[in-house]
Coordinates of C-alpha atoms (C1' of nucleotides) in Angstrom, one line a residue:
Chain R
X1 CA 0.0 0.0 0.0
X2 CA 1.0 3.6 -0.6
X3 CA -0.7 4.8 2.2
X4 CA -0.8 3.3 5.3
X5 CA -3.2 5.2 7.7
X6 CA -3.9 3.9 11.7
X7 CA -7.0 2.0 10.2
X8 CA -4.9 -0.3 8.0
X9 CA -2.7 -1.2 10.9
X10 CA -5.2 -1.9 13.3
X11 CA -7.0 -4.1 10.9
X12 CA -3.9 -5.8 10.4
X13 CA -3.2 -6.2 13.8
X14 CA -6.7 -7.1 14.8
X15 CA -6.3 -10.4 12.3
X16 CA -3.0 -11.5 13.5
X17 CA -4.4 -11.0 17.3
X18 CA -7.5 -13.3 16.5
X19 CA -5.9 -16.0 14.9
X20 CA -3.7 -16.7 18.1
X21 CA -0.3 -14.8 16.6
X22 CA 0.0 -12.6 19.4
X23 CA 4.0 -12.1 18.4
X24 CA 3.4 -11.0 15.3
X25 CA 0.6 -8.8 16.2
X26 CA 3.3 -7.0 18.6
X27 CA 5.7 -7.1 15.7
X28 CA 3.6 -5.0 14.0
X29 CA 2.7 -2.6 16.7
X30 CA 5.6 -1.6 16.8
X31 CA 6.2 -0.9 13.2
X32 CA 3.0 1.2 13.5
X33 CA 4.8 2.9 16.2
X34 CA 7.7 4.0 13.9
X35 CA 5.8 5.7 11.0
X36 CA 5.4 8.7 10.7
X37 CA 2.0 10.7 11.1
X38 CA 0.8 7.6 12.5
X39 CA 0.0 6.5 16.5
X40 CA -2.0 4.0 18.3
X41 CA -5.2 4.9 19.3
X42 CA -8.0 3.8 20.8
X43 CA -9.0 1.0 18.1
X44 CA -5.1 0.0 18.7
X45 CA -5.0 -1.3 22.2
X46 CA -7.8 -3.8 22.4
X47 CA -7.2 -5.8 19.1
X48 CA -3.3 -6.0 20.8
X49 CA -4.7 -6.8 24.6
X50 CA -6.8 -9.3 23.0
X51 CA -4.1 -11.6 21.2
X52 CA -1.9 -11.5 24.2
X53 CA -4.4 -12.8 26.6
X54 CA -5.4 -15.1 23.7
X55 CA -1.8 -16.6 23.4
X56 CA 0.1 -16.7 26.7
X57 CA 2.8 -18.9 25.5
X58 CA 6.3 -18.7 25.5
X59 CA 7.7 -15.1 26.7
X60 CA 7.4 -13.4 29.7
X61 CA 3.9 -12.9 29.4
X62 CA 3.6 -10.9 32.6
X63 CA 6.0 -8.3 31.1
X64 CA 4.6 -8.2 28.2
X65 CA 1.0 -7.1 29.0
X66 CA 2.8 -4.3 31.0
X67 CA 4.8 -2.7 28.5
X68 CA 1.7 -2.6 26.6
X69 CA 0.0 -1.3 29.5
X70 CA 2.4 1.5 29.9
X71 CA 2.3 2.3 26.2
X72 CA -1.6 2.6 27.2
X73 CA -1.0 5.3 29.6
X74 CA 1.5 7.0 27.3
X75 CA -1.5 7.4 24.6
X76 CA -3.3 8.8 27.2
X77 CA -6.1 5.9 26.5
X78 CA -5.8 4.7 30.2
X79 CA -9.7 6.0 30.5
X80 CA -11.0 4.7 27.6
X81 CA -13.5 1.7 28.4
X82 CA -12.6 -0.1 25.5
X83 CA -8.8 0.2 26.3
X84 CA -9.6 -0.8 30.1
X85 CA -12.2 -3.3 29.3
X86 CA -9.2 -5.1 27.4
X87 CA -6.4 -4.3 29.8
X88 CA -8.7 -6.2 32.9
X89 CA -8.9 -9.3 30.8
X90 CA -5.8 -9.2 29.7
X91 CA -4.4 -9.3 33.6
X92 CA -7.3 -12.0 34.4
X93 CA -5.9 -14.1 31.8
X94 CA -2.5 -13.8 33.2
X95 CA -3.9 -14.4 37.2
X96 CA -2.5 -11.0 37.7
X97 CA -5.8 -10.1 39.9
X98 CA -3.9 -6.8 42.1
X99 CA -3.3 -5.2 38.5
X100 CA -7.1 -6.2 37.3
X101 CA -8.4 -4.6 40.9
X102 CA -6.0 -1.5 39.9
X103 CA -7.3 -0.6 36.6
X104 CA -10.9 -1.5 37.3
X105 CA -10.4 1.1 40.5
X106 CA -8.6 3.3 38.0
X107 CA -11.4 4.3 35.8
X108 CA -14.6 6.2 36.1
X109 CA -16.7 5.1 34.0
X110 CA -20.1 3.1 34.2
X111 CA -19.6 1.0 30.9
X112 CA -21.6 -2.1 31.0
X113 CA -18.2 -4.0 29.7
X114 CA -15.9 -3.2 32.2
X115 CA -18.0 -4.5 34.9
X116 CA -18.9 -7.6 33.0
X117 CA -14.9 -7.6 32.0
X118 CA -14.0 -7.6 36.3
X119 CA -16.7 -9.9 36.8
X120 CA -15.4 -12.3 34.5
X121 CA -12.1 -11.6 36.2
X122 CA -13.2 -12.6 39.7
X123 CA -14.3 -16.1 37.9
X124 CA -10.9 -16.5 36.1
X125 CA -9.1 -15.8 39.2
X126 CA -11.6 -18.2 41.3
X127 CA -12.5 -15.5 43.5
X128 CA -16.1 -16.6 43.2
X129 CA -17.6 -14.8 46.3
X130 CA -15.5 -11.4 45.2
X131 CA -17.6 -12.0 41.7
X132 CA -21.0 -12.1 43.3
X133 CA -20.3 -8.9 45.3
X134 CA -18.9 -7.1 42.1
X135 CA -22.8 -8.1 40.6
X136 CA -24.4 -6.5 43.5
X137 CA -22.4 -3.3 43.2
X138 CA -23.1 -3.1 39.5
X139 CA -26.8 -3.2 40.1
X140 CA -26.6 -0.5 43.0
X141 CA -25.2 1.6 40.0
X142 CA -28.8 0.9 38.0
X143 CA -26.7 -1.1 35.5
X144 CA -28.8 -3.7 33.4
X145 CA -26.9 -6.7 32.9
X146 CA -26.4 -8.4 29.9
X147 CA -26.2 -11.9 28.5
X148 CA -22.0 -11.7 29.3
X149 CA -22.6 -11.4 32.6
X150 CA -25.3 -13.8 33.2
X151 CA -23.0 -16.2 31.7
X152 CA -20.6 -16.1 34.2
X153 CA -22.7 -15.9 37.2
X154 CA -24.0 -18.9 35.9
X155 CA -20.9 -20.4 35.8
X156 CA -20.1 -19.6 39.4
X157 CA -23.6 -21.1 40.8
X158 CA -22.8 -24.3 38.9
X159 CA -19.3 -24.7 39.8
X160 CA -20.5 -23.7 43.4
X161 CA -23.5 -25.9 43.6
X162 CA -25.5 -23.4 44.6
X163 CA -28.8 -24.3 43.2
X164 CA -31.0 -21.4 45.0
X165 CA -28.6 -18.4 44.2
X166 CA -28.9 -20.1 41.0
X167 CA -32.4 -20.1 40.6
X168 CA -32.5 -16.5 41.5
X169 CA -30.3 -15.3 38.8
X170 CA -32.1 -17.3 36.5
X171 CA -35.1 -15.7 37.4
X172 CA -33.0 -12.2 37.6
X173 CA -32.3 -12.5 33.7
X174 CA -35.6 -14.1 33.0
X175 CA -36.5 -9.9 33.3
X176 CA -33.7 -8.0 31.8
X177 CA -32.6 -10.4 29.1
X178 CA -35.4 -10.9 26.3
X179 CA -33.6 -12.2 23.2
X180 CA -31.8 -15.8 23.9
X181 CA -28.2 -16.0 23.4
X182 CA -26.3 -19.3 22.7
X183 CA -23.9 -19.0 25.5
X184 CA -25.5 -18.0 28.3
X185 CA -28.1 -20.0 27.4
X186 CA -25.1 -23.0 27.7
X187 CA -24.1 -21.9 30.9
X188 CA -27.6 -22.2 32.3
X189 CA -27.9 -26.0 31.4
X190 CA -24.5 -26.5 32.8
X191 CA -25.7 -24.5 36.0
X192 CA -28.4 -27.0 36.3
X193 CA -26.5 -30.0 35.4
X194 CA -24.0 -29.2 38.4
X195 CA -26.0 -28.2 40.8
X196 CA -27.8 -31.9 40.4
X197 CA -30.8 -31.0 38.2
X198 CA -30.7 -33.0 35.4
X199 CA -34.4 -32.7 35.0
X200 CA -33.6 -29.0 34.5
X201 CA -31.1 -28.9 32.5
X202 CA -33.2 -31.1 29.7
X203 CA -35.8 -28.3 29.8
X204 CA -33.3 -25.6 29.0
X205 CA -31.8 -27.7 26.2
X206 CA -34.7 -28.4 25.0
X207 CA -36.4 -25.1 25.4
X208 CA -33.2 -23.2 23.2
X209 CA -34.5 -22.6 20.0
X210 CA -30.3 -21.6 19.1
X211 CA -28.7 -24.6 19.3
X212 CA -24.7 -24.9 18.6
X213 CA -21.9 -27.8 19.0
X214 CA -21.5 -26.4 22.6
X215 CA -25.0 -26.9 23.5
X216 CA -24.7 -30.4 22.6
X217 CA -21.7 -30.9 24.3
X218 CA -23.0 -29.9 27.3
X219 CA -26.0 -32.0 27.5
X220 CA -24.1 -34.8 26.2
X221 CA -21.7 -34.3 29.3
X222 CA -24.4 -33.7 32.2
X223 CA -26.2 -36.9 30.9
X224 CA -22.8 -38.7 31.2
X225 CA -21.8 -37.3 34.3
X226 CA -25.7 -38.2 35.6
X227 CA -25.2 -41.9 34.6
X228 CA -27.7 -41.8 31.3
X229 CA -25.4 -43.0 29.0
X230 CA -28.0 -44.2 26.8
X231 CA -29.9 -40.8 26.0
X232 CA -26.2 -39.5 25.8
X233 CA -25.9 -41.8 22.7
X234 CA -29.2 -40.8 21.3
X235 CA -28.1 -37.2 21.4
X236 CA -25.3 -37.8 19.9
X237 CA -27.6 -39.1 16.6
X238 CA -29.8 -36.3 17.2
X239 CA -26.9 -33.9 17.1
X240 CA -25.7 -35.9 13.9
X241 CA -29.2 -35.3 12.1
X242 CA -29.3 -32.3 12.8
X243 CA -26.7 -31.7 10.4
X244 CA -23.8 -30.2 13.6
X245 CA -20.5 -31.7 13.2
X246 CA -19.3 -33.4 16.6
X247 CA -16.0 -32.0 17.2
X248 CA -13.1 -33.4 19.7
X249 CA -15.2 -32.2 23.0
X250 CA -18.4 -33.9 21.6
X251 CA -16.0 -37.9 21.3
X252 CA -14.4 -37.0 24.7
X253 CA -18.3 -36.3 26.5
X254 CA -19.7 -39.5 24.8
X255 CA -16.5 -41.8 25.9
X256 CA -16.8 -40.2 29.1
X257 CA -20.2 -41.2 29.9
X258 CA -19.6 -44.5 28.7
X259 CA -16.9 -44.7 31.2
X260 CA -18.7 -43.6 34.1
X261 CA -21.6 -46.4 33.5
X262 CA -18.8 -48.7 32.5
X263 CA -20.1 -49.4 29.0
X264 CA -15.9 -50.4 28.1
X265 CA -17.2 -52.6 24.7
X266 CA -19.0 -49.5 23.3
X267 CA -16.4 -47.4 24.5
X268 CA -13.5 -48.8 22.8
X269 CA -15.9 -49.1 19.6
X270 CA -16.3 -45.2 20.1
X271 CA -12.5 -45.1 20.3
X272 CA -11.5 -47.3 17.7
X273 CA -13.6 -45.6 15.1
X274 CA -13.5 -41.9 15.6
X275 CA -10.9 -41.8 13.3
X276 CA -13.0 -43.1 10.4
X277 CA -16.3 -42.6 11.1
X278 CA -16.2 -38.9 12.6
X279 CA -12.8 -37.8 11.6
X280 CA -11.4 -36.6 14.2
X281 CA -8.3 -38.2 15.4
X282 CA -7.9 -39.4 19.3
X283 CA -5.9 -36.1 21.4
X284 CA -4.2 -37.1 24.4
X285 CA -7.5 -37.1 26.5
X286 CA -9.6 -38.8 24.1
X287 CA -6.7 -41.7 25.1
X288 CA -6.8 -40.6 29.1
X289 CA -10.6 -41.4 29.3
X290 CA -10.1 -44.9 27.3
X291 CA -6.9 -46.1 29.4
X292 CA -9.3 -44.8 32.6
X293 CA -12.4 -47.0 31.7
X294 CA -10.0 -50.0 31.0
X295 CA -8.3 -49.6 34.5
X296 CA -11.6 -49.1 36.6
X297 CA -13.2 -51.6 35.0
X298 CA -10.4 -54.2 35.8
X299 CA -8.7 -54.7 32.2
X300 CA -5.6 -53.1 34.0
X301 CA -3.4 -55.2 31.7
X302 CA -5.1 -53.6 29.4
X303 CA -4.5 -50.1 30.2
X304 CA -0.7 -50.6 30.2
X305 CA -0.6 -51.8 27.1
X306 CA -3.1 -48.9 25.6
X307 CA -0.2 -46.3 27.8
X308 CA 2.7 -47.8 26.0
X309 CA 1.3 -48.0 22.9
X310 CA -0.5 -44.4 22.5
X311 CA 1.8 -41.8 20.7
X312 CA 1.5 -39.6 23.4
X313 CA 4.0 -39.4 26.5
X314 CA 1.6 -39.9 29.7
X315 CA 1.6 -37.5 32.8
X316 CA 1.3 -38.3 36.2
X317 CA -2.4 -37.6 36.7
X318 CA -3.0 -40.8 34.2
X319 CA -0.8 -42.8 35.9
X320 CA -2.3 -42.0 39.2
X321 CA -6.0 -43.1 37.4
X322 CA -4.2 -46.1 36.9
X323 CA -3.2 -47.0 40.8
X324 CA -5.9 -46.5 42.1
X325 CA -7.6 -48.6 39.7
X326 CA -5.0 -50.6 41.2
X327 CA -6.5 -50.3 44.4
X328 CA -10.2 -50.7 43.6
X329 CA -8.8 -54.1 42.2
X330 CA -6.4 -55.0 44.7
X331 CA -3.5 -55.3 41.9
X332 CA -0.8 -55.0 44.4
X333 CA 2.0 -55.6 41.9
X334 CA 1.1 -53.5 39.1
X335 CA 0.2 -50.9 41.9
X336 CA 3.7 -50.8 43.6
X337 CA 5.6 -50.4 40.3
X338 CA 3.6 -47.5 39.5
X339 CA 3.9 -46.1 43.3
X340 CA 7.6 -46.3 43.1
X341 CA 7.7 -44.0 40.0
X342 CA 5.3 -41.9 40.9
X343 CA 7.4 -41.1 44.5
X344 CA 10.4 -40.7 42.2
X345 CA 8.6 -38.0 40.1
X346 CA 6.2 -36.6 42.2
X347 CA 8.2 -36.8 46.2
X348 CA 5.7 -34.8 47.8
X349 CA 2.3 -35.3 46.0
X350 CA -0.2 -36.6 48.7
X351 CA -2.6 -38.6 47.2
X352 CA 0.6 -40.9 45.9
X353 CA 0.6 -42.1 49.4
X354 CA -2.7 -42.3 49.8
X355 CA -3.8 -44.4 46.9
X356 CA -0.7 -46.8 47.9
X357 CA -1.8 -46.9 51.4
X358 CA -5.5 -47.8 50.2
X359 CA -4.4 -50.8 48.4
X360 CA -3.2 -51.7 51.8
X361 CA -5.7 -51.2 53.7
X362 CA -8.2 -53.1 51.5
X363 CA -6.1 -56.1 51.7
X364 CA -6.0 -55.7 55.5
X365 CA -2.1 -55.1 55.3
X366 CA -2.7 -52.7 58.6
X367 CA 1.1 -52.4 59.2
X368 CA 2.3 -51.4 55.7
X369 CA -1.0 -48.9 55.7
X370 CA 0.6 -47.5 59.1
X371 CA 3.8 -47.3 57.7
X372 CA 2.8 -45.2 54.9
X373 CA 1.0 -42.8 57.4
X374 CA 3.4 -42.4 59.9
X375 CA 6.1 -41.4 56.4
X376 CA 3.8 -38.8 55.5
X377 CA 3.6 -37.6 58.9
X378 CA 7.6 -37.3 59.2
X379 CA 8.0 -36.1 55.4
X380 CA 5.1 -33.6 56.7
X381 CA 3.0 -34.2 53.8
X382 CA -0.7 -33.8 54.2
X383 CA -3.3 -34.7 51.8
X384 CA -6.6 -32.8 51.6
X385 CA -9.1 -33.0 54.5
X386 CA -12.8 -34.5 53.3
X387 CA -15.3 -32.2 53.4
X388 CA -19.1 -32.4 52.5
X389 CA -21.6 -29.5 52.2
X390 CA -25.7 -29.0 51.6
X391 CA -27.8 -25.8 51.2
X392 CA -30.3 -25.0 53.7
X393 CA -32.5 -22.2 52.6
X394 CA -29.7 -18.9 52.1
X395 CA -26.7 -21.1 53.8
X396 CA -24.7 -23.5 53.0
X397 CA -23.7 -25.9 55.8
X398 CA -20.4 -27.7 56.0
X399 CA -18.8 -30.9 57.6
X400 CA -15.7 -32.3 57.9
X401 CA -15.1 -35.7 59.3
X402 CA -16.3 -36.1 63.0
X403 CA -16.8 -32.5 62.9
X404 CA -19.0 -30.9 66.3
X405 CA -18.4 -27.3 64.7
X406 CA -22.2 -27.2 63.8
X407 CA -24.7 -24.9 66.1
X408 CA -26.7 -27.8 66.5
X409 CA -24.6 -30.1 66.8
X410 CA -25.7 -32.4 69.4
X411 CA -28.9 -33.2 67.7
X412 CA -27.2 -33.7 63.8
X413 CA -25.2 -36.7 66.1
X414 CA -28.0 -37.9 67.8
X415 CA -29.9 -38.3 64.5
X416 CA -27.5 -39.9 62.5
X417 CA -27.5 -42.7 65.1
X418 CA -30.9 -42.8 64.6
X419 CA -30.8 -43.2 61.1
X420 CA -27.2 -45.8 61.4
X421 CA -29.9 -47.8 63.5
X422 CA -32.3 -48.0 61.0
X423 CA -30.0 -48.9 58.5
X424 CA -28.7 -51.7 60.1
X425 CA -32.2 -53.0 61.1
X426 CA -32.8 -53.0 57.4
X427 CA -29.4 -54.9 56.3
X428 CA -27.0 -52.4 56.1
X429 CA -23.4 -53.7 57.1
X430 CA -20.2 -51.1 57.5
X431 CA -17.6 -52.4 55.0
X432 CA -14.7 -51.5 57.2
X433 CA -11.8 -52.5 54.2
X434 CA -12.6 -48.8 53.6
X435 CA -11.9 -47.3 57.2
X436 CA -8.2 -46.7 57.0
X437 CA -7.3 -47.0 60.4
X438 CA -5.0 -50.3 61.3
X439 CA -7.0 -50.2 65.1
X440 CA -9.7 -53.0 66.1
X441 CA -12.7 -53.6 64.0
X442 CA -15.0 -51.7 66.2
X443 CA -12.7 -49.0 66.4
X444 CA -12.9 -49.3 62.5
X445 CA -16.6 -49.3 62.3
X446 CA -16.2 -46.2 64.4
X447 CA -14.1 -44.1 62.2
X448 CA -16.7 -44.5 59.5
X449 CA -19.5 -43.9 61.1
X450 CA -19.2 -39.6 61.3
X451 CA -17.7 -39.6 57.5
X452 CA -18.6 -36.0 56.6
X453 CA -20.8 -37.3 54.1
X454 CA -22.9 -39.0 56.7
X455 CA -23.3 -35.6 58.6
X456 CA -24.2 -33.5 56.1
X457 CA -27.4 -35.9 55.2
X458 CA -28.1 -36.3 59.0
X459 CA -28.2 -32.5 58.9
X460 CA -30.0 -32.0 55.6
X461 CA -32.4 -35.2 56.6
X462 CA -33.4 -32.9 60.1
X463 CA -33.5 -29.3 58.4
X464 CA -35.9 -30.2 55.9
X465 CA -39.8 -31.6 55.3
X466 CA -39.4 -35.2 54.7
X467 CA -39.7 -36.0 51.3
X468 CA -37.6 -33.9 49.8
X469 CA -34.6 -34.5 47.8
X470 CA -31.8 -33.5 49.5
X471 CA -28.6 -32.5 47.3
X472 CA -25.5 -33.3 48.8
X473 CA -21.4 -32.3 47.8
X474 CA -18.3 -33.8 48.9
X475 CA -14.9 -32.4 47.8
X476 CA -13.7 -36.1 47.1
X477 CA -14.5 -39.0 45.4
X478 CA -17.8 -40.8 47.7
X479 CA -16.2 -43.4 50.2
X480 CA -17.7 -46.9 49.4
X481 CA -19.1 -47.6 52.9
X482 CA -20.7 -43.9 52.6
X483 CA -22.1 -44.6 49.1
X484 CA -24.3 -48.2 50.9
X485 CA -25.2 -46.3 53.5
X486 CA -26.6 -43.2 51.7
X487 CA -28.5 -46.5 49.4
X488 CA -30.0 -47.6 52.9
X489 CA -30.5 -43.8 53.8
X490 CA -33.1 -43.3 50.7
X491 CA -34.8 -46.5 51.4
X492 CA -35.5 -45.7 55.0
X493 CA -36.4 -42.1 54.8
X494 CA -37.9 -42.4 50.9
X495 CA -36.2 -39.6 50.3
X496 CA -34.2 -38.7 47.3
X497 CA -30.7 -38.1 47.5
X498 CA -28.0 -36.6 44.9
X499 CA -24.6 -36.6 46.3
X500 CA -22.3 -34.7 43.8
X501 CA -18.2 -36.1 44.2
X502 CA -15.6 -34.8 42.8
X503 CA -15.8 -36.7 40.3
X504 CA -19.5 -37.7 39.2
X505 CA -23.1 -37.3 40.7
X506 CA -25.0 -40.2 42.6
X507 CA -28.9 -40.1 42.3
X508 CA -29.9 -42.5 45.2
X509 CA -33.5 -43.4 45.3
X510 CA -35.2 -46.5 47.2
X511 CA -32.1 -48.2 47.8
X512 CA -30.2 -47.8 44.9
X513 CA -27.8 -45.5 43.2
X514 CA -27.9 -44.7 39.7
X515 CA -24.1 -45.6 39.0
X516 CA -25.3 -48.8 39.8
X517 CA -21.7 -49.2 42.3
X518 CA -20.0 -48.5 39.7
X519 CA -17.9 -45.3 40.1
Chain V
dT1 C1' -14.7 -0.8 5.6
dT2 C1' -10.5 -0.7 12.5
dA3 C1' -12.4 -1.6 19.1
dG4 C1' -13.8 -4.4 24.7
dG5 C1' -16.7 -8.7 28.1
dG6 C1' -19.4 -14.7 28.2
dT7 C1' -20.5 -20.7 27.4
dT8 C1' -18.6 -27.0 27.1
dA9 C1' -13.9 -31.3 28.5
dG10 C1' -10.1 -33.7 32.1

DNA sequence: TTAGGGTTAG
């Protein structure tokens, strides 16, 4: 071109910025910068911010978004909501939340963006409860909020389980927001889906009149994750007939809900053909989820093999699928060869020790289990304390193991031994290979029996009318003896009960669980 | 004819 005027170079920059190429984006800022009759302005700065909270690899990212911060205050753009909209999420992409609090305090403006851009900041950052207040200051200022922000107070409810805050912002946008938008519309059903409503969740999916790839995905995933494999596969057709191309996300949702019902044949048929029959060639997860369903299901030979034969190099997290598959099946060999390595890599990584120790303890090996805890003790490593919590009207009450914290205390314990009577009257039996104490079987028995699981329902099962379902969290995966009692709870208090893990929710419901003890 | 914020996986 002749003429190159600031529009032609913050196209240009723009496109470089969007496709990922955040060094060549800079490249040519700083060309810009060296002609003539020419400066960054206020177009500039957030095609720039963009691309290098887009791409944070390689480079000293941190230093980066600086020097283009300073150049911002140089132009004199520092106040421009654009420019600051795109400097916050620039620093929230980096996790640099004192410099997103700074510019967000910096500016004076009441710009719809920039307090969806800091909301979205707080979420990035996991500052979850910082997020919600950030909402309530925004509408003190008589700010209407859009579909952005929706979105990501969706996001926190779901990832919180907070089903009643959720309900009211659902409600909230049901009145400002009247045309529907893919992706908050997504983050509603996800809401639902993590907060333990799968019934919910359906109705928003099917209630979307703009459906996309991610909508599917979702669904596909909360059905998985709810144990309904089978409406997860008729989806999947749906999705197909409907003429959407399943993409990577879409294989990995599918072989992920076969995995959780243990469906291994029509898993590794997924597998084995998604190369030819949807095109999409296996990532490094696709191959994670497979060598997961082939350990828990037993096929741990199996799962070797499929690790040293995948082209990929696997991490420790795989590995450590792998023991405690180990330990579920009492492979005590396979499980100490993959112990020893993982100590080598990994020296101070609790749940190592913990997962060894568990194979122990299932095969009532009490001294090697002690053994194992008194070297954590020494090497002062500490794994994370089990904790389990429920909502209660506008609370949310928590419980860790044998915990007396509680205001009423004293009656939660004296109903739980109500209801560990009942139980027992009706055939329940502790399964002690699960207590991880190397004491006396009673003394066993004993350290199960105030699991922080078993609070929370004894709490949930007094706070509210009986009959109603009673949704429960734990930080960790469900403990097995936890997971029969909480089948005996539902049949002796008819109640229904969804207990969400870590990992995977469990509908209980007349004395079964929907994962059918599979988990 | 150039600008900012959001959603799904492990």
């Amino acid at each position: 071109m002749a003429r190159r005027s600031a529009v032609t170079w913050n196209a240009l920059i723009k496109g470089y910025a969007q496709a990922g190429r955040r060094d060549e984006a800079l490249a040519l800022f700083r060309c810009m910068r060296r002609q003539d009759g020419v400066a960054p302005d206020k177009y500039t700065f957030p095609a720039l911010l963009s691309g290098i909270g887009r791409n944070r690899s390689g480079g000293c990212v941190q230093e980066l978004g600086a020097a283009v911060h300073a150049q911002v205050v140089k132009s004199g753009l520092d106040k421009d909501p654009f420019v600051g909209a795109s400097l916050l999420s620039m620093y929230a992409a980096t996790g640099a939340l004192e410099d997103v609090k700074a510019v967000f305090d910096d500016m004076d403006t009441l710009d719809p963006v920039v307090w969806s851009s800091m909301i979205s900041a707080y979420v990035n950052c996991k500052e979850e409860e910082a997020a919600l207040l950030t909402f309530y200051k925004m509408l003190c200022q008589d700010i209407t909020p859009r579909q952005f922000v929706y979105s990501s107070l969706f996001a926190i409810c779901g990832s919180m389980s907070m089903l009643e805050m959720g309900r009211q912002v659902h409600a909230h946008s049901l009145k400002n927001i009247t045309d529907n938008d893919a992706a908050m519309t997504n983050a509603l059903l996800t809401m639902y889906s993590d907060c333990g409503c799968i019934d919910d969740a359906w109705r928003v999916f099917d209630s979307n009149d703009i459906v996309d790839v991610i909508s599917y995905n979702s669904m596909i995933l909360a059905l998985g994750q709810h144990a309904h494999p089978k409406e997860a596969v008729e989806l999947f057709k749906r999705m197909k007939f409907s003429g959407l191309i399943p993409d990577e996300v879409t294989l990995l949702n599918l072989l992920s809900a076969f995995n959780h019902a243990g469906l291994v044949h029509e898993g590794l048929h997924l597998f084995n053909s998604m190369l030819d029959i949807e095109g999409i060639k296996p990532t490094y997860q696709h191959y994670a989820c497979v060598i997961d369903m082939l350990a828990r299901s037993g096929e741990i030979e199996e799962s070797m093999k499929t690790i040293k034969e995948m082209p990929f190099e696997a991490e420790t997290p795989l590995w450590r699928i792998v023991l405690g598959a180990c330990s579920k099946h009492g492979d005590i060999e396979t499980g100490m060869k993959i112990a020893e390595m993982l100590f080598e890599k990994e020296p101070y990584e609790p749940t190592n020790y913990i997962l060894l120790g568990n194979i122990y303890a299932r095969l009532g090996r009490w001294t090697e289990t002690e053994n194992i805890r008194s070297l954590m003790e020494k090497s002062g490593i500490d794994g994370d304390d089990a904790f389990s919590w429920i909502e209660m009207g506008q609370r949310t009450h928590r419980f860790g193991v044998d915990d007396r914290a509680h205001p009423i205390s004293e009656e939660i314990y004296r109903n739980l031994d109500r209801l560990m009577g009942s139980i027992k009257a009706a055939g329940y039996v502790p399964d002690t290979s699960f207590a991880t104490h190397s004491t006396g079987k009673n003394r066993r028995e004993e350290s199960l029996r105030y699991h922080c699981e078993k609070l929370a329902f004894a709490f949930g099962d007094l706070a509210s009318p009986s009959g109603d379902t009673l949704r429960i969290m734990k930080n960790l995966r469900v403990c097995g003896d936890c997971h029969s009692a909480y089948k005996y709870f539902s049949l002796v208090t008819g109640r229904k009960i969804v207990l969400r893990d870590n990992h995977r929710f469990h509908h209980f419901y007349k004395g079964a669980c929907s994962c059918r003890d599979y988990w």
